[in-house]
Coordinates of C-alpha atoms in Angstrom, one line a residue:
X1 CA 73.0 162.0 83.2
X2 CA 70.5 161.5 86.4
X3 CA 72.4 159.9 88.7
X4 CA 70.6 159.3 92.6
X5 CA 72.0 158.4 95.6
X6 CA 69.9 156.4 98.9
X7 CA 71.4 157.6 102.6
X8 CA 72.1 161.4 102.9
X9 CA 75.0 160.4 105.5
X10 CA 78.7 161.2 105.2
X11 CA 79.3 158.6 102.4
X12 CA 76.2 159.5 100.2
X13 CA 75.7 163.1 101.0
X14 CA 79.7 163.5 100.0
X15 CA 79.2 161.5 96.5
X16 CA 76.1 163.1 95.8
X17 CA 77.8 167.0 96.1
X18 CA 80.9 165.3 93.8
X19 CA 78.3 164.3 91.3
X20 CA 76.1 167.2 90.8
X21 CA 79.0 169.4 90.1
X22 CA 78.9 168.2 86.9
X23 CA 75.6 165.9 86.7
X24 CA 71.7 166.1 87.7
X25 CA 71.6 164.6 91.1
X26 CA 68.8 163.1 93.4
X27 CA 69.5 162.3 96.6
X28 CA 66.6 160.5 99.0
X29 CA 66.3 160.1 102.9
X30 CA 63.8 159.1 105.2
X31 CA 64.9 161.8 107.8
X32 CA 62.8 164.9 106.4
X33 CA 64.9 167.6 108.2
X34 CA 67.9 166.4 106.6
X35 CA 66.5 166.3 103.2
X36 CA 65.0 169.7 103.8
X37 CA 68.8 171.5 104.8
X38 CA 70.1 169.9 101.6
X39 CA 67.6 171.6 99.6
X40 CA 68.0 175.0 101.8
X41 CA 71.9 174.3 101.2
X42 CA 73.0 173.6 104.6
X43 CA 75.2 170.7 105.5
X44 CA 73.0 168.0 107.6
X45 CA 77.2 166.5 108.7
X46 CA 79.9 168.5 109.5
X47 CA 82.4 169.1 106.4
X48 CA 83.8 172.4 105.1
X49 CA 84.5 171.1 101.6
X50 CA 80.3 170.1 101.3
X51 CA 79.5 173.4 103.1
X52 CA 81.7 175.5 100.7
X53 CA 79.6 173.5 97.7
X54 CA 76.6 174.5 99.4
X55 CA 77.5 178.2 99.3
X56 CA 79.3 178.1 96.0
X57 CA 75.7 177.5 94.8
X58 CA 76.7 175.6 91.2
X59 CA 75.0 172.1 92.4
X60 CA 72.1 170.7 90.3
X61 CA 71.3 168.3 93.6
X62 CA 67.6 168.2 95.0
X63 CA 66.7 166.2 98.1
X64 CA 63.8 164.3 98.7
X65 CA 61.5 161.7 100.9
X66 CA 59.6 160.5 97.6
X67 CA 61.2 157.4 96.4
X68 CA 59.7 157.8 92.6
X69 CA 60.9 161.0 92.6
X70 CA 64.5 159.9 93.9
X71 CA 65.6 157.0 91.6
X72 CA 63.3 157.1 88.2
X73 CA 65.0 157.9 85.3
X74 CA 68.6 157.1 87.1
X75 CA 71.6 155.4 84.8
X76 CA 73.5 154.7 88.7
X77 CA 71.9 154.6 92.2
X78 CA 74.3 154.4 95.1
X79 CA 73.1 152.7 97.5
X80 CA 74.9 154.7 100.8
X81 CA 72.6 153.7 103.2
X82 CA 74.3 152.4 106.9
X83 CA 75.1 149.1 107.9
X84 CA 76.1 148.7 111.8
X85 CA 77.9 145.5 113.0
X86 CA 75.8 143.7 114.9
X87 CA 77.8 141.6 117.5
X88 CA 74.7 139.2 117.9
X89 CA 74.7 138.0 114.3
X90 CA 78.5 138.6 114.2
X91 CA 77.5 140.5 110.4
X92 CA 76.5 143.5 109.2
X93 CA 73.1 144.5 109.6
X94 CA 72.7 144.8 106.2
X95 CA 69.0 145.6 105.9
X96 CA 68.6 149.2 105.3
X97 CA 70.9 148.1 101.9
X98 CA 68.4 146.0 100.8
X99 CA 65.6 147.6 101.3
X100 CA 66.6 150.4 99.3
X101 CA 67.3 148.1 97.0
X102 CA 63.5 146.6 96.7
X103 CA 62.7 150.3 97.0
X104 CA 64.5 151.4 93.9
X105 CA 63.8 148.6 91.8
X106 CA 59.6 149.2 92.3
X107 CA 60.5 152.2 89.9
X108 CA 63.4 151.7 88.5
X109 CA 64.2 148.3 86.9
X110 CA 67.3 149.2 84.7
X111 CA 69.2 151.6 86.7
X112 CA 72.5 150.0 87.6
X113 CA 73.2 149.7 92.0
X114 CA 75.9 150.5 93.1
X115 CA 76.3 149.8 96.6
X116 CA 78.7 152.0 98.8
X117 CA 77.8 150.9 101.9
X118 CA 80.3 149.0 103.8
X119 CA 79.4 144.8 103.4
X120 CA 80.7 142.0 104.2
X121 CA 83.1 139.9 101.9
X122 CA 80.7 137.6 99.1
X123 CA 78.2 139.8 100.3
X124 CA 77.1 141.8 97.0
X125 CA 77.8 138.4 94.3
X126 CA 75.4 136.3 97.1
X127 CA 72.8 139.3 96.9
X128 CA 72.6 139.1 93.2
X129 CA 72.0 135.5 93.0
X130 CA 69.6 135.4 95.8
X131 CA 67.6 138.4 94.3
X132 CA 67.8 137.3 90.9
X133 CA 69.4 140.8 89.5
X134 CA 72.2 141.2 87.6
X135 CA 72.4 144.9 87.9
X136 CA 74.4 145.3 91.3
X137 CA 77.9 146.5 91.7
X138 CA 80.4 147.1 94.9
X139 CA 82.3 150.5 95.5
X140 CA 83.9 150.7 98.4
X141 CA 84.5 154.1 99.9
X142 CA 87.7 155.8 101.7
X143 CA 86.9 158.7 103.7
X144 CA 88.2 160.3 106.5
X145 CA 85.4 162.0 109.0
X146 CA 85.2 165.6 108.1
X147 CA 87.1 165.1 105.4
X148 CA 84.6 163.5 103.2
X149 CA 84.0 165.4 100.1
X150 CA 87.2 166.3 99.9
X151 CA 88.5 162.7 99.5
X152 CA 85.9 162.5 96.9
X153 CA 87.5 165.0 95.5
X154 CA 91.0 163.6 95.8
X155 CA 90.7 160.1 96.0
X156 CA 93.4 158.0 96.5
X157 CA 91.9 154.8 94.2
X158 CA 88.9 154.2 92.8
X159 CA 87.9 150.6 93.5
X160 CA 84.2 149.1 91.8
X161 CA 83.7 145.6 91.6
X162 CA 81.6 143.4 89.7
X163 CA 79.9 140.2 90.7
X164 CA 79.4 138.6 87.7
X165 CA 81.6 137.8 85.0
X166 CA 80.6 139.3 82.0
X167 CA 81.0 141.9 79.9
X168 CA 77.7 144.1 80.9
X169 CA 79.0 144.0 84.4
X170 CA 82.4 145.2 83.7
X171 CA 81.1 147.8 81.1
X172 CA 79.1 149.5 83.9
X173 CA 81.9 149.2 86.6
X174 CA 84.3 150.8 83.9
X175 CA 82.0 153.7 83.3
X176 CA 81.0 154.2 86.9
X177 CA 84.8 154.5 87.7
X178 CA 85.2 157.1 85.1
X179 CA 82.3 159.2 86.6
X180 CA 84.1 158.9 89.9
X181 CA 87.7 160.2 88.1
X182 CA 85.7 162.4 85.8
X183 CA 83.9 164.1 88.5
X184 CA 86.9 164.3 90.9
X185 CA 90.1 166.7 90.6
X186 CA 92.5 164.2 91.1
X187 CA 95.4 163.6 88.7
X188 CA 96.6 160.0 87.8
X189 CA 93.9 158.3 89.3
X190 CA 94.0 154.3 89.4
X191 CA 91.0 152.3 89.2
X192 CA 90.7 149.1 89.6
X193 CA 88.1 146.9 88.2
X194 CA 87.8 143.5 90.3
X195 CA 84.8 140.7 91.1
X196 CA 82.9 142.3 94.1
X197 CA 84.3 140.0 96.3
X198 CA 87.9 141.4 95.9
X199 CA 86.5 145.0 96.4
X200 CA 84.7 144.3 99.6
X201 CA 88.1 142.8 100.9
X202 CA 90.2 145.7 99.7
X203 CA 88.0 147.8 101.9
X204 CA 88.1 145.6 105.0
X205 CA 91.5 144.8 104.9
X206 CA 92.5 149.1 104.2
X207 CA 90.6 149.9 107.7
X208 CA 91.5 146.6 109.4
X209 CA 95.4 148.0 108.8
X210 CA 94.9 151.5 109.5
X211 CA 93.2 150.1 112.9
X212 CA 96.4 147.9 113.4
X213 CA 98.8 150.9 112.8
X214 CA 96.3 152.9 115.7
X215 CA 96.4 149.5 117.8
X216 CA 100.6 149.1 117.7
X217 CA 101.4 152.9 118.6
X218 CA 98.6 153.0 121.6
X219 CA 100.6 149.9 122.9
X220 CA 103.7 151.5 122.3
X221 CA 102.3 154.9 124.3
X222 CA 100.8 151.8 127.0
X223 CA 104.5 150.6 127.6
X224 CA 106.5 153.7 127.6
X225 CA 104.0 155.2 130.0
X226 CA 104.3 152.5 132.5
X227 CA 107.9 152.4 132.2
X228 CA 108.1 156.1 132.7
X229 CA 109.4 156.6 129.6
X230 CA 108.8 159.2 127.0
X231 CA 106.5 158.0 124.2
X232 CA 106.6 161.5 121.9
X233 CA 110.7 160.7 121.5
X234 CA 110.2 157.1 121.2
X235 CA 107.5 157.5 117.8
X236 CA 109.5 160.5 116.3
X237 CA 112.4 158.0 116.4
X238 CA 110.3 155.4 115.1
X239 CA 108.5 157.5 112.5
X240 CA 112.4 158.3 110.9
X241 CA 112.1 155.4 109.1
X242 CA 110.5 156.0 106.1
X243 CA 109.2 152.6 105.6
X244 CA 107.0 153.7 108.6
X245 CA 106.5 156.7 108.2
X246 CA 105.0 159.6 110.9
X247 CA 101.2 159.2 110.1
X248 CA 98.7 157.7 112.0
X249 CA 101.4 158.0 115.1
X250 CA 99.4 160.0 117.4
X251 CA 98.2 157.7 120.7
X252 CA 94.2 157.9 121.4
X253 CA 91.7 156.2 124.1
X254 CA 91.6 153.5 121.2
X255 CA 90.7 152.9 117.4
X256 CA 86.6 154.6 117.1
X257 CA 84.2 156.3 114.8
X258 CA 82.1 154.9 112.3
X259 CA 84.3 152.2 110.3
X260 CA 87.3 150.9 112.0
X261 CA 85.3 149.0 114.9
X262 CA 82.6 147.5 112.9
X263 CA 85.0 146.8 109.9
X264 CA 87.9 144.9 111.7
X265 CA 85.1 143.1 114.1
X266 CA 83.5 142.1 110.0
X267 CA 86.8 140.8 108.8
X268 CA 87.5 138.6 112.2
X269 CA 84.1 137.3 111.6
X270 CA 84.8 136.7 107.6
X271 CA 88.1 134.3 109.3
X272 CA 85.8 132.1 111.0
X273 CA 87.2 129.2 108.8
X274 CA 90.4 130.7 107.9
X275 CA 93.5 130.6 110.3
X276 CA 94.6 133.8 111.8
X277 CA 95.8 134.9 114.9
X278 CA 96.5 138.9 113.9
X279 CA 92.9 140.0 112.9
X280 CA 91.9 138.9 116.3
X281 CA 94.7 140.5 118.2
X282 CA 93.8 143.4 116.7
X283 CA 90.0 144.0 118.0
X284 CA 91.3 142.9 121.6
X285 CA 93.9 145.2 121.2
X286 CA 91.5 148.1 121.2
X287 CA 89.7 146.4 124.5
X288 CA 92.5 146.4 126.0
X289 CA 93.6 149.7 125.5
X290 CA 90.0 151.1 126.6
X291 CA 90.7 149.0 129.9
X292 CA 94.4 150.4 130.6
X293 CA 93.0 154.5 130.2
X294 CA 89.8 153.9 132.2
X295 CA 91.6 152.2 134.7
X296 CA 94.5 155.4 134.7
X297 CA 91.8 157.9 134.7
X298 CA 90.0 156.2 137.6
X299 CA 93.6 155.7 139.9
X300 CA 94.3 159.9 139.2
X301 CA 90.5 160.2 140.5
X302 CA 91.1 158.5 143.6
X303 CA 94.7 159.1 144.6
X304 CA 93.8 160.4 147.9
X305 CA 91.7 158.1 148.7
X306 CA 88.7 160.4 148.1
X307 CA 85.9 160.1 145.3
X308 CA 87.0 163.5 143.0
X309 CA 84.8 164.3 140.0
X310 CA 85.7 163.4 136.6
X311 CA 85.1 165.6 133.7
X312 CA 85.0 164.0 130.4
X313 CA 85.8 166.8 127.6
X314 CA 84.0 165.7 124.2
X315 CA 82.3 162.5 123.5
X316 CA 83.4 162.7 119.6
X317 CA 85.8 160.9 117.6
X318 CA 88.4 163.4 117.0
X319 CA 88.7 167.3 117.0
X320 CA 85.8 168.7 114.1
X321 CA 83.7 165.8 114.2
X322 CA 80.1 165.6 115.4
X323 CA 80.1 162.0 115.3
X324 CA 79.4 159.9 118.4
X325 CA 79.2 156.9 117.1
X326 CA 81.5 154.4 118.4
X327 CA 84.0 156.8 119.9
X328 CA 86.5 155.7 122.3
X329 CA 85.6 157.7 124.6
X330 CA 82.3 156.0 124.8
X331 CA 83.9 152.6 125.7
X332 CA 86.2 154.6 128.1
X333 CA 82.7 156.0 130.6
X334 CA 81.3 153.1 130.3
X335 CA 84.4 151.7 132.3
X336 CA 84.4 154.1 134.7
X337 CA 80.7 153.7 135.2
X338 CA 81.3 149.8 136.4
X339 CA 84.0 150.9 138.7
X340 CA 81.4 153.9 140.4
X341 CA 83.3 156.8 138.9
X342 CA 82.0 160.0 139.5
X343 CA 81.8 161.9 135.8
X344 CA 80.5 165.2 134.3
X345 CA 80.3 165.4 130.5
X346 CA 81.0 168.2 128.1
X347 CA 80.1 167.8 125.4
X348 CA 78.1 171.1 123.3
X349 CA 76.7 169.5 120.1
X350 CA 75.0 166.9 122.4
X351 CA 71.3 167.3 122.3
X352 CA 70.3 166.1 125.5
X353 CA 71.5 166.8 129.4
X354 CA 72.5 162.8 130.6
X355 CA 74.3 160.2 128.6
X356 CA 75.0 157.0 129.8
X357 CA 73.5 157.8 133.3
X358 CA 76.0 160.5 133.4
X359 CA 75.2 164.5 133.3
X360 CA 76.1 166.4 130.1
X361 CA 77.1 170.2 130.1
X362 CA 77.0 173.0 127.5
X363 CA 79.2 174.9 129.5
X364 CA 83.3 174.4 129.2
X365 CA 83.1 176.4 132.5
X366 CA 81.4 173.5 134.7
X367 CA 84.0 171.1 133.1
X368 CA 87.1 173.0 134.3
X369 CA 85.6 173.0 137.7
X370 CA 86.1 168.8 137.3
X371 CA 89.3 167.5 139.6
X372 CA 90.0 165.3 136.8
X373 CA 90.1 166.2 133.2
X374 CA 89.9 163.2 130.5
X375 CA 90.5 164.1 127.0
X376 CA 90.8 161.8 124.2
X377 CA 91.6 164.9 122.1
X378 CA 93.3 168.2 124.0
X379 CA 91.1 171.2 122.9
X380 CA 92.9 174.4 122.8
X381 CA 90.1 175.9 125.3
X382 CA 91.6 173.3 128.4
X383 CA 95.0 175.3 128.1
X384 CA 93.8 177.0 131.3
X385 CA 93.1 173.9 132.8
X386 CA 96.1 172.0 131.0
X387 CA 97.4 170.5 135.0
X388 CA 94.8 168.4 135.6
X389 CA 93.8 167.0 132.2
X390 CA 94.8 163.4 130.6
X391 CA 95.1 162.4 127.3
X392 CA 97.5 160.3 125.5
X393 CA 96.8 163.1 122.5
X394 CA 100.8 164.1 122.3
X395 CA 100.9 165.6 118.6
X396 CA 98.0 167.7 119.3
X397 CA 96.0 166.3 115.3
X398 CA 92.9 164.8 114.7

């Protein structure tokens, strides 16, 4: 079976290497150096399961530009491409979905679409009836940064929903879950086939509560840390309970990276009619939270009354990542910037030497030099250094 996939990012680069263990794969993007590492075998993201594929060297996957070439003669196209929250709109920017949409249709008219790329709720049933096809169905994805192949690979559910009621729609969401259970090496895998709708909730609602879970123990660590208390003993004790549980425990700079800001600020926007008080809490939590460590780092910077440098170690998400994208971090020097901080950046997958007005190093050795060391996640290479860094990272995990 040809199966092709639109967006060579995490999401569609990691479905397209689970696929073409097993199937002929085409994978399109518009960026030609990424399409041209796929097809030299090199990773354009950074995942070790995807790498090991690469090098294992089994993959029937080619990478192109060429939109004919990409999606003709496909049974699915999975539509990966990304959709950004834009907090103008208060919606998705959902255009890059729907353009490769018209793309794939100009050559292929009975290929079924499956769209992977996070939407908002009605969002996939309204596109079919505006565009007049009945061919579109809703997967939502859960990955973890890093880890994306591998959850691919072991996934924890398989969701696909259908926006139509009938029996063609659920046919092709039934066998497109099987490929995904087929393909993957989990055991006692459950799918569940719903209307679209449904699906593009489950997926909102899954990252809106993993945010939640990141919100509550940061405001834990917020409290004890004021009251001078110690918040390592106080989330062990808490984790004890195995209704809780010890995961997703481990206080940051705040809830970032590429899903849990956009998706929790999607849902909020999907209450607009519907009473709620939680959802809400939720996305101010994580301003909050950016406020109270800016505001810490800043009083350490000028505790003797003199302007000390401050050193910010890694603008990514979490320890292996290369993503910037809505980090914490991020939110955290832009603070400081609006209260005149002084601040050297290191960060060495970062292309270019200023970021946010700010100077960026290669060089961990100009960093240490910093009088104040902020790090959302403790390296092992600030050991040295270990007296004058902060970071609410207390479990030392991603």
């Amino acid at each position: 079976m040809k199966i092709s996939v639109a967006g060579a990012g995490y999401v569609g680069l990691s479905i397209a290497v689970l696929f073409a263990r097993f199937h002929e794969v085409s994978i399109r993007d518009v960026v030609k150096q990424k399409v041209d590492m796929i097809n030299e075998r090199k990773s354009p993201i950074a995942d070790k399961e995807i790498e090991l594929a690469f090098m294992e060297g089994y993959l029937n996957l080619q990478a192109t530009t060429d939109i004919s070439q990409a999606y003709s003669g496909a049974q699915f196209v999975v539509v990966a491409t990304p959709t950004d929250y834009d907090p103008h709109k208060n919606h998705f920017d959902t255009s890059s979905v729907e353009k490769a949409i018209r793309e794939i249709r100009k050559v292929n008219s009975e290929a079924w679409i499956v769209i992977k790329s996070t939407v908002p709720v009605g969002y996939t049933r309204e596109l079919a009836s505006r565009i007049n096809d009945d061919k579109l169905l809703f997967s939502p994805e859960f990955l973890r940064e890093g880890h994306a192949l591998y959850d691919n690979l072991y996934p924890s559910r398989v969701i696909v929903g259908a926006p139509l009621a009938r029996d063609s729609s659920y046919d092709a969401a039934r066998r497109f879950a099987s490929l995904l259970i087929d393909c993957s090496r989990g055991k006692n895998v459950e799918a569940i086939l719903c209307p679209s709708s449904e699906a593009e909730a489950i997926k909102l609602f899954a990252n809106t509560y993993l945010a939640l879970r990141v919100a509550f123990f940061n405001e834990l660590d917020t409290y004890a840390e004021l009251k001078g208390m110690d918040t390592k003993t106080i989330i062990e004790g808490v984790g004890l309970d195995p209704r809780i549980g010890r995961h997703y425990n481990n206080p940051s700079f705040g809830y970032g990276g590429y899903c849990l800001p956009k998706d929790t600020k999607q849902l909020l926007a999907n209450y607009s009619d519907v009473p709620q008080c939680l959802i809400s809490a939720i996305v101010e939590a994580n301003r909050t939270r950016k406020d109270y460590i800016a505001d810490k780092i800043f009083s350490l910077a000028s505790s003797s009354g003199e302007q000390k440098v401050i050193g910010i170690y890694r603008l990514t998400m979490k320890t292996g990542s290369d993503n910037f994208r809505s980090s914490s971090v991020q939110g955290v020097i832009r603070r400081l910037k609006e209260k005149g901080a002084t601040i050297l950046i290191y960060e060495p997958t970062f292309q270019g030497t200023e970021f946010c007005g700010f100077p960026v190093t290669h060089d961990i050795g100009e960093l240490k030099k910093c009088d104040v060391i902020a790090a959302n996640r403790i390296g092992s290479e600030l050991n040295d250094v270990i007296e004058k860094v902060y970071s609410r990272d207390l479990f030392f995990e991603n």
